[in-house]
Each structure stands twice: as C-alpha cells, then as structure tokens.
Coordinates of N, CA and C in Angstrom, one line a residue:
X16 N 1.7 -124.2 -27.7 CA 0.7 -125.2 -27.5 C 0.2 -125.3 -26.1
X17 N 1.2 -125.3 -25.2 CA 0.9 -125.4 -23.8 C 0.1 -124.2 -23.3
X18 N 0.4 -123.0 -23.8 CA -0.3 -121.8 -23.4 C -1.8 -121.8 -24.0
X19 N -2.0 -122.4 -25.1 CA -3.3 -122.5 -25.7 C -4.1 -123.5 -24.8
X20 N -3.5 -124.5 -24.4 CA -4.2 -125.5 -23.5 C -4.6 -124.9 -22.2
X21 N -3.6 -124.1 -21.6 CA -3.9 -123.5 -20.3 C -5.0 -122.4 -20.5
X22 N -4.9 -121.7 -21.6 CA -6.0 -120.7 -21.9 C -7.3 -121.3 -22.1
X23 N -7.4 -122.4 -22.7 CA -8.6 -123.2 -22.9 C -9.2 -123.6 -21.6
X24 N -8.4 -124.0 -20.7 CA -8.8 -124.4 -19.4 C -9.3 -123.3 -18.5
X25 N -8.7 -122.1 -18.7 CA -9.0 -120.9 -17.9 C -10.3 -120.2 -18.4
X26 N -10.6 -120.3 -19.7 CA -11.8 -119.6 -20.2 C -13.1 -119.9 -19.5
X27 N -13.4 -121.2 -19.2 CA -14.6 -121.5 -18.5 C -14.5 -120.9 -17.0
X28 N -13.4 -120.9 -16.4 CA -13.2 -120.3 -15.1 C -13.6 -118.8 -15.1
X29 N -13.0 -118.1 -16.1 CA -13.3 -116.7 -16.2 C -14.8 -116.4 -16.5
X30 N -15.4 -117.2 -17.3 CA -16.8 -117.1 -17.6 C -17.7 -117.3 -16.4
X31 N -17.3 -118.3 -15.6 CA -18.0 -118.5 -14.3 C -17.9 -117.3 -13.4
X32 N -16.7 -116.8 -13.3 CA -16.5 -115.6 -12.4 C -17.3 -114.4 -12.9
X33 N -17.3 -114.2 -14.2 CA -18.0 -113.1 -14.8 C -19.5 -113.2 -14.5
X34 N -20.0 -114.4 -14.7 CA -21.5 -114.7 -14.5 C -21.8 -114.5 -13.0
X35 N -21.0 -114.9 -12.1 CA -21.2 -114.7 -10.7 C -21.2 -113.2 -10.4
X36 N -20.3 -112.4 -11.0 CA -20.3 -111.0 -10.7 C -21.5 -110.3 -11.2
X37 N -22.0 -110.7 -12.4 CA -23.2 -110.1 -13.0 C -24.4 -110.5 -12.2
X38 N -24.5 -111.7 -11.7 CA -25.6 -112.2 -10.8 C -25.6 -111.3 -9.5
X39 N -24.5 -111.1 -8.9 CA -24.5 -110.3 -7.7 C -24.9 -108.9 -8.0
X40 N -24.5 -108.3 -9.1 CA -24.9 -107.0 -9.5 C -26.4 -106.9 -9.7
X41 N -27.0 -107.8 -10.3 CA -28.5 -107.8 -10.5 C -29.2 -108.0 -9.2
X42 N -28.7 -108.8 -8.3 CA -29.4 -109.0 -7.0 C -29.3 -107.7 -6.2
X43 N -28.1 -107.0 -6.3 CA -28.0 -105.7 -5.6 C -29.0 -104.7 -6.1
X44 N -29.2 -104.7 -7.4 CA -30.2 -103.8 -7.9 C -31.6 -104.1 -7.5
X45 N -31.9 -105.4 -7.4 CA -33.3 -105.8 -7.0 C -33.6 -105.5 -5.5
X46 N -32.6 -105.6 -4.7 CA -32.8 -105.3 -3.3 C -33.1 -103.9 -3.0
X47 N -34.0 -103.6 -2.1 CA -34.3 -102.1 -1.8 C -33.2 -101.5 -1.1
X48 N -33.1 -100.2 -1.3 CA -32.0 -99.4 -0.7 C -32.2 -99.3 0.8
X49 N -31.2 -99.3 1.5 CA -31.4 -99.1 3.0 C -31.8 -97.7 3.3
X50 N -32.5 -97.5 4.4 CA -33.0 -96.2 4.8 C -31.8 -95.3 5.0
X51 N -31.9 -94.1 4.4 CA -30.9 -93.1 4.6 C -31.4 -92.0 5.6
X52 N -30.6 -91.5 6.4 CA -31.1 -90.4 7.3 C -31.2 -89.1 6.4
X53 N -32.2 -88.2 6.8 CA -32.3 -87.0 6.0 C -31.0 -86.1 6.1
X54 N -30.8 -85.3 5.1 CA -29.6 -84.5 5.1 C -29.7 -83.4 6.1
X55 N -30.9 -82.8 6.2 CA -31.1 -81.7 7.2 C -32.3 -82.1 8.1
X56 N -32.1 -81.8 9.4 CA -33.2 -82.0 10.3 C -34.3 -81.0 10.1
X57 N -35.5 -81.3 10.5 CA -36.6 -80.5 10.3 C -36.4 -79.1 10.9
X58 N -35.7 -79.0 12.0 CA -35.5 -77.7 12.6 C -34.5 -76.8 11.9
X59 N -33.6 -77.5 11.1 CA -32.5 -76.7 10.5 C -33.0 -75.9 9.3
X60 N -34.0 -76.3 8.6 CA -34.5 -75.6 7.5 C -35.4 -74.5 7.9
X61 N -35.0 -73.3 7.6 CA -35.7 -72.1 7.9 C -36.4 -71.5 6.7
X62 N -36.8 -70.3 6.8 CA -37.4 -69.6 5.6 C -36.3 -69.3 4.6
X63 N -36.8 -69.2 3.4 CA -35.8 -69.0 2.3 C -35.5 -67.5 2.3
X64 N -34.3 -67.1 2.3 CA -33.8 -65.8 2.3 C -33.4 -65.4 0.8
X65 N -34.1 -64.4 0.3 CA -33.7 -64.0 -1.1 C -32.6 -63.0 -1.1
X66 N -31.8 -63.0 -2.2 CA -30.7 -62.0 -2.2 C -31.3 -60.6 -2.4
X67 N -30.4 -59.7 -2.4 CA -30.7 -58.3 -2.5 C -31.1 -58.0 -4.0
X68 N -32.3 -57.6 -4.2 CA -32.8 -57.4 -5.6 C -32.4 -56.1 -6.2
X69 N -31.8 -55.2 -5.4 CA -31.3 -53.9 -6.0 C -30.1 -54.2 -6.9
X70 N -29.4 -55.3 -6.8 CA -28.2 -55.6 -7.6 C -28.6 -56.1 -9.0
X71 N -29.9 -56.4 -9.3 CA -30.3 -56.9 -10.5 C -30.4 -55.9 -11.6
X72 N -30.2 -56.3 -12.9 CA -30.4 -55.4 -14.0 C -31.9 -55.0 -14.1
X73 N -32.3 -54.0 -14.8 CA -33.8 -53.7 -14.9 C -34.6 -54.8 -15.5
X74 N -34.0 -55.5 -16.6 CA -34.7 -56.6 -17.2 C -34.9 -57.8 -16.2
X75 N -33.8 -58.0 -15.5 CA -33.9 -59.1 -14.5 C -34.8 -58.8 -13.4
X76 N -34.9 -57.5 -13.0 CA -35.9 -57.0 -12.0 C -37.3 -57.2 -12.5
X77 N -37.6 -57.0 -13.7 CA -38.9 -57.2 -14.3 C -39.3 -58.7 -14.2
X78 N -38.3 -59.5 -14.6 CA -38.6 -61.0 -14.5 C -38.8 -61.4 -13.1
X79 N -38.0 -60.9 -12.2 CA -38.1 -61.3 -10.8 C -39.5 -60.8 -10.2
X80 N -39.9 -59.6 -10.6 CA -41.1 -59.0 -10.2 C -42.3 -59.9 -10.7
X81 N -42.2 -60.4 -11.9 CA -43.3 -61.2 -12.5 C -43.3 -62.5 -11.8
X82 N -42.2 -63.1 -11.5 CA -42.1 -64.5 -10.9 C -42.5 -64.4 -9.4
X83 N -42.0 -63.4 -8.7 CA -42.2 -63.4 -7.2 C -43.2 -62.4 -6.8
X84 N -44.1 -62.0 -7.7 CA -45.1 -61.0 -7.3 C -46.2 -61.7 -6.4
X85 N -46.3 -61.3 -5.2 CA -47.2 -61.9 -4.3 C -48.7 -61.5 -4.5
X86 N -48.9 -60.4 -5.2 CA -50.3 -59.9 -5.4 C -51.0 -60.7 -6.5
X87 N -50.3 -61.2 -7.5 CA -51.0 -62.0 -8.5 C -50.8 -63.5 -8.2
X88 N -51.9 -64.1 -8.3 CA -52.0 -65.6 -8.0 C -51.6 -66.4 -9.3
X89 N -51.4 -67.6 -9.1 CA -51.1 -68.5 -10.3 C -52.3 -68.6 -11.2
X90 N -53.5 -68.6 -10.6 CA -54.7 -68.7 -11.4 C -54.9 -67.5 -12.3
X91 N -54.5 -66.3 -11.8 CA -54.7 -65.1 -12.6 C -53.7 -65.1 -13.7
X92 N -52.4 -65.5 -13.4 CA -51.4 -65.5 -14.5 C -51.8 -66.5 -15.6
X93 N -52.3 -67.7 -15.1 CA -52.7 -68.7 -16.0 C -53.9 -68.3 -16.9
X94 N -54.9 -67.6 -16.4 CA -56.0 -67.1 -17.2 C -55.6 -66.1 -18.2
X95 N -54.7 -65.2 -17.7 CA -54.2 -64.2 -18.7 C -53.4 -64.8 -19.8
X96 N -52.6 -65.8 -19.5 CA -51.8 -66.5 -20.5 C -52.7 -67.2 -21.5
X97 N -53.7 -67.9 -21.0 CA -54.7 -68.6 -21.8 C -55.4 -67.6 -22.8
X98 N -55.8 -66.4 -22.2 CA -56.5 -65.5 -23.1 C -55.5 -64.9 -24.2
X99 N -54.3 -64.7 -23.8 CA -53.3 -64.3 -24.9 C -53.1 -65.4 -25.9
X100 N -53.0 -66.6 -25.5 CA -52.9 -67.7 -26.5 C -54.1 -67.8 -27.4
X101 N -55.3 -67.7 -26.8 CA -56.5 -67.7 -27.7 C -56.5 -66.6 -28.7
X102 N -56.1 -65.4 -28.3 CA -56.0 -64.3 -29.2 C -55.0 -64.6 -30.4
X103 N -53.9 -65.1 -30.0 CA -52.8 -65.4 -31.0 C -53.3 -66.5 -31.9
X104 N -54.0 -67.5 -31.3 CA -54.4 -68.7 -32.1 C -55.5 -68.2 -33.1
X105 N -56.4 -67.4 -32.7 CA -57.5 -67.0 -33.6 C -57.0 -66.1 -34.8
X106 N -56.0 -65.2 -34.5 CA -55.4 -64.5 -35.6 C -54.6 -65.4 -36.5
X107 N -53.9 -66.3 -35.9 CA -53.1 -67.2 -36.7 C -53.9 -68.1 -37.6
X108 N -55.1 -68.6 -37.1 CA -55.9 -69.4 -37.9 C -56.4 -68.7 -39.1
X109 N -56.8 -67.4 -39.0 CA -57.2 -66.6 -40.1 C -56.1 -66.5 -41.1
X110 N -54.9 -66.3 -40.7 CA -53.8 -66.1 -41.6 C -53.4 -67.5 -42.3
X111 N -53.5 -68.5 -41.6 CA -53.3 -69.9 -42.2 C -54.3 -70.2 -43.2
X112 N -55.6 -69.8 -42.9 CA -56.7 -70.1 -43.9 C -56.5 -69.3 -45.1
X113 N -56.0 -68.1 -45.0 CA -55.8 -67.2 -46.2 C -54.7 -67.7 -47.1
X114 N -53.7 -68.4 -46.5 CA -52.5 -68.8 -47.3 C -52.9 -69.8 -48.4
X115 N -53.6 -70.9 -48.2 CA -54.0 -71.8 -49.3 C -54.9 -71.1 -50.3
X116 N -55.7 -70.2 -49.8 CA -56.6 -69.5 -50.7 C -55.8 -68.6 -51.7
X117 N -54.8 -67.9 -51.1 CA -54.0 -67.1 -52.0 C -53.2 -67.9 -52.9
X118 N -52.7 -69.0 -52.5 CA -51.9 -69.9 -53.4 C -52.7 -70.4 -54.5
X119 N -54.0 -70.8 -54.2 CA -54.9 -71.2 -55.2 C -55.2 -70.1 -56.3
X120 N -55.4 -68.9 -55.8 CA -55.7 -67.8 -56.7 C -54.5 -67.5 -57.6
X121 N -53.3 -67.6 -57.0 CA -52.1 -67.4 -57.8 C -51.9 -68.5 -58.9
X122 N -52.2 -69.7 -58.5 CA -52.1 -70.8 -59.5 C -53.1 -70.5 -60.6
X123 N -54.3 -70.1 -60.3 CA -55.3 -69.8 -61.3 C -54.9 -68.7 -62.2
X124 N -54.3 -67.7 -61.7 CA -53.8 -66.5 -62.5 C -52.7 -67.0 -63.4
X125 N -51.8 -67.9 -62.9 CA -50.7 -68.4 -63.8 C -51.3 -69.2 -65.0
X126 N -52.3 -70.0 -64.7 CA -53.0 -70.8 -65.7 C -53.6 -69.9 -66.8
X127 N -54.4 -68.9 -66.3 CA -55.0 -68.0 -67.2 C -54.0 -67.2 -68.1
X128 N -52.9 -66.8 -67.4 CA -51.9 -66.1 -68.2 C -51.2 -67.0 -69.2
X129 N -51.0 -68.2 -68.9 CA -50.5 -69.2 -69.9 C -51.4 -69.3 -71.1
X130 N -52.7 -69.5 -70.8 CA -53.7 -69.6 -71.9 C -53.7 -68.3 -72.8
X131 N -53.7 -67.2 -72.1 CA -53.7 -65.9 -72.9 C -52.4 -65.8 -73.7
X132 N -51.3 -66.2 -73.2 CA -50.0 -66.2 -73.9 C -50.1 -67.1 -75.1
X133 N -50.7 -68.3 -75.0 CA -50.9 -69.2 -76.1 C -51.8 -68.6 -77.2
X134 N -52.8 -67.9 -76.8 CA -53.7 -67.3 -77.8 C -53.0 -66.2 -78.5
X135 N -52.2 -65.4 -77.8 CA -51.5 -64.3 -78.5 C -50.5 -64.9 -79.4
X136 N -49.8 -65.9 -79.0 CA -48.8 -66.6 -79.9 C -49.4 -67.2 -81.2
X137 N -50.6 -67.8 -81.0 CA -51.2 -68.4 -82.2 C -51.7 -67.4 -83.1
X138 N -52.3 -66.3 -82.6 CA -52.7 -65.2 -83.5 C -51.6 -64.6 -84.2
X139 N -50.5 -64.3 -83.5 CA -49.3 -63.8 -84.2 C -48.7 -64.7 -85.2
X140 N -48.7 -66.0 -84.9 CA -48.3 -67.0 -85.9 C -49.1 -67.0 -87.2
X141 N -50.4 -66.8 -87.0 CA -51.3 -66.7 -88.2 C -51.0 -65.5 -88.9
X142 N -50.8 -64.3 -88.3 CA -50.5 -63.1 -88.9 C -49.2 -63.2 -89.7
X143 N -48.2 -63.8 -89.1 CA -46.9 -64.0 -89.7 C -47.0 -64.8 -91.0
X144 N -47.8 -65.9 -90.9 CA -48.0 -66.7 -92.1 C -48.7 -65.9 -93.2
X145 N -49.7 -65.2 -92.8 CA -50.4 -64.4 -93.8 C -49.5 -63.3 -94.4
X146 N -48.7 -62.7 -93.6 CA -47.8 -61.7 -94.1 C -46.7 -62.3 -95.1
X147 N -46.3 -63.5 -94.7 CA -45.3 -64.2 -95.5 C -45.9 -64.5 -96.9
X148 N -47.1 -65.0 -96.9 CA -47.8 -65.4 -98.1 C -48.0 -64.1 -99.0
X149 N -48.4 -63.0 -98.4 CA -48.6 -61.8 -99.1 C -47.3 -61.3 -99.7
X150 N -46.2 -61.3 -99.0 CA -44.9 -60.9 -99.5 C -44.4 -61.7 -100.6
X151 N -44.6 -63.1 -100.5 CA -44.1 -63.9 -101.6 C -45.0 -63.8 -102.8
X152 N -46.2 -63.5 -102.7 CA -47.1 -63.3 -103.8 C -46.8 -61.9 -104.5
X153 N -46.5 -60.9 -103.6 CA -46.2 -59.6 -104.2 C -44.8 -59.6 -104.9
X154 N -43.9 -60.5 -104.4 CA -42.6 -60.6 -105.1 C -42.6 -61.5 -106.3
X155 N -43.7 -62.2 -106.5 CA -43.8 -63.1 -107.6 C -43.1 -64.4 -107.4
X156 N -42.8 -64.8 -106.2 CA -42.0 -66.0 -106.0 C -42.9 -67.0 -105.1
X157 N -44.1 -67.0 -105.3 CA -45.0 -67.8 -104.5 C -44.8 -69.3 -104.6
X158 N -44.4 -69.8 -105.7 CA -44.3 -71.3 -105.9 C -42.9 -71.8 -105.5
X159 N -41.9 -70.9 -105.4 CA -40.5 -71.4 -105.2 C -40.3 -71.6 -103.7
X160 N -39.6 -72.6 -103.4 CA -39.2 -72.8 -102.0 C -38.2 -71.8 -101.5
X161 N -38.1 -71.6 -100.2 CA -37.2 -70.5 -99.7 C -35.8 -70.8 -100.0
X162 N -35.4 -72.1 -100.0 CA -34.0 -72.4 -100.2 C -33.6 -72.0 -101.6
X163 N -34.5 -72.3 -102.6 CA -34.2 -71.9 -104.0 C -34.1 -70.4 -104.1
X164 N -34.9 -69.7 -103.4 CA -34.9 -68.3 -103.5 C -33.5 -67.8 -103.0
X165 N -33.0 -68.4 -101.9 CA -31.7 -67.9 -101.4 C -30.6 -68.2 -102.4
X166 N -30.7 -69.3 -103.1 CA -29.6 -69.7 -104.1 C -29.7 -68.8 -105.3
X167 N -30.9 -68.5 -105.8 CA -31.1 -67.7 -107.0 C -31.0 -66.2 -106.9
X168 N -31.2 -65.7 -105.7 CA -31.1 -64.2 -105.5 C -29.7 -63.8 -105.6
X169 N -29.5 -62.6 -106.1 CA -28.2 -62.0 -106.2 C -27.9 -61.3 -104.8
X170 N -26.6 -61.1 -104.5 CA -26.3 -60.5 -103.2 C -26.8 -59.1 -103.1
X171 N -27.1 -58.5 -104.2 CA -27.6 -57.1 -104.1 C -29.1 -57.0 -103.9
X172 N -29.7 -58.2 -103.9 CA -31.2 -58.2 -103.8 C -31.5 -57.9 -102.3
X173 N -32.3 -56.8 -102.1 CA -32.7 -56.4 -100.8 C -33.6 -57.4 -100.1
X174 N -34.3 -58.1 -100.9 CA -35.3 -59.0 -100.3 C -34.6 -60.3 -99.8
X175 N -33.4 -60.6 -100.2 CA -32.7 -61.8 -99.8 C -32.8 -62.0 -98.3
X176 N -32.4 -61.0 -97.5 CA -32.5 -61.2 -96.1 C -33.9 -61.4 -95.6
X177 N -34.9 -60.8 -96.3 CA -36.3 -61.0 -96.0 C -36.7 -62.4 -96.1
X178 N -36.3 -63.1 -97.2 CA -36.7 -64.5 -97.3 C -36.1 -65.4 -96.3
X179 N -34.9 -65.1 -95.8 CA -34.3 -65.9 -94.8 C -35.1 -65.7 -93.5
X180 N -35.5 -64.5 -93.2 CA -36.3 -64.2 -92.0 C -37.7 -64.8 -92.1
X181 N -38.2 -64.8 -93.3 CA -39.5 -65.4 -93.5 C -39.5 -66.9 -93.2
X182 N -38.4 -67.6 -93.6 CA -38.3 -69.0 -93.2 C -38.3 -69.2 -91.7
X183 N -37.5 -68.4 -91.0 CA -37.5 -68.5 -89.6 C -38.9 -68.2 -89.0
X184 N -39.6 -67.2 -89.6 CA -40.9 -66.9 -89.0 C -41.9 -68.1 -89.3
X185 N -41.7 -68.8 -90.4 CA -42.6 -69.9 -90.7 C -42.3 -71.0 -89.7
X186 N -41.1 -71.3 -89.4 CA -40.7 -72.3 -88.3 C -41.4 -71.9 -87.0
X187 N -41.3 -70.6 -86.7 CA -41.9 -70.1 -85.4 C -43.4 -70.3 -85.4
X188 N -44.0 -70.0 -86.6 CA -45.4 -70.1 -86.7 C -45.9 -71.6 -86.5
X189 N -45.1 -72.5 -87.1 CA -45.4 -73.9 -87.0 C -45.3 -74.3 -85.5
X190 N -44.3 -73.8 -84.8 CA -44.1 -74.2 -83.4 C -45.3 -73.6 -82.6
X191 N -45.7 -72.4 -82.9 CA -46.8 -71.8 -82.2 C -48.1 -72.6 -82.4
X192 N -48.3 -73.1 -83.6 CA -49.6 -73.8 -83.8 C -49.5 -75.2 -83.2
X193 N -48.3 -75.8 -83.1 CA -48.2 -77.1 -82.4 C -48.2 -77.0 -80.9
X194 N -48.0 -75.8 -80.4 CA -48.0 -75.6 -78.9 C -46.7 -75.8 -78.3
X195 N -45.7 -76.1 -79.1 CA -44.3 -76.3 -78.6 C -43.5 -75.1 -79.0
X196 N -43.6 -74.0 -78.3 CA -42.9 -72.8 -78.7 C -41.6 -72.8 -78.0
X197 N -40.5 -72.6 -78.8 CA -39.2 -72.5 -78.3 C -38.7 -71.1 -78.1
X198 N -37.5 -70.8 -78.3 CA -36.9 -69.5 -78.2 C -37.3 -68.8 -79.5
X199 N -37.7 -67.5 -79.3 CA -38.1 -66.7 -80.5 C -36.9 -66.5 -81.4
X200 N -37.0 -66.6 -82.8 CA -35.9 -66.4 -83.7 C -35.5 -65.0 -83.8

C-alpha cells in the first residue's frame, strides 16, 4: 500500500520531467543550427585526379569512355537518347495496337468455330435419329420401346447390342438438339 501511494505521488513528477524534456527537444529543433566552418578551405581543393583507366575491364572502360568522353556534350547525348526512345516508342505503339486487334480476331474465330460445331452436331443428331428410325422399321420393331426390346431379345440376337447403342444415340441426339451436349457416348 505504501509503495502504491509513493508511486501515485511520483507519477506526476515523472510526467512533468518528461514534458520538460520533450519541450527542450522541440525548442532545440526550432532553433537554427550554429554556423559550422567548412571542412576544406578553398585552397585545399584541387583538381580531381582520376585513377589509372588501364586497370579497368573492357566493359568498364566502355562505360568510363561514355561517361567521361569530353568530345560529346550532354546535349548531344540527350538528343541521341531522345531519338532512340522515340524509335522504341513508335514501334512499341504499333505492337500494342496490334495486340487487342489480334485478341478480337481470335475471339471471333472461337465464336465461329463454336457455331460451326453446333451445326455439325445438330446435323449428325438428325442423321442418327433418321438412321435409328430406319433400322427399327427394317427390324419390324418400330412401336416397341427400347427397354422392351432388350428384355424380349434373345442373347443370340445380333441386333441386341444395336438397340442399346441406338438408345444412347437417341439420348445424344436429344442433347444436341437442346444445345447441351455432354460427353459423347
């Protein structure tokens, strides 16, 4: 208890000291810096002496030659760089313009291919249905459902497998006509 009371009395004192410290820090930041003497006197700094360039690699020598070439001015390098950038930009604009055009053409081809595939599937579904009708009429089982044909046929009947296939083909033809074509049977 006594320590809690002492601590409660000291907390405002610590807060006051902390606030005074922060106030002094802010005032120090606001005040201008005192004048500092220069590190080197004007007479001490001479011309810049470059190291021996014979020690550089060939690639480093090319870079050094480009950067320290006294014969080319900054304006010449700048104009050459600008012309290179313009050339790159013009060729890049053409390629960027071609990209959406080619994407559009590809989308159109995919749509046309889908329509053609649907036409082929519907024609084949119609042919399958016509073939099924012809085969059931030629077998004399035109009015009987496929399930009854499977039950009534003997195992030796060669056409038994055909009727089962015909039922699958009919399902496929119905799918083709409805536009919801699944996996081929």
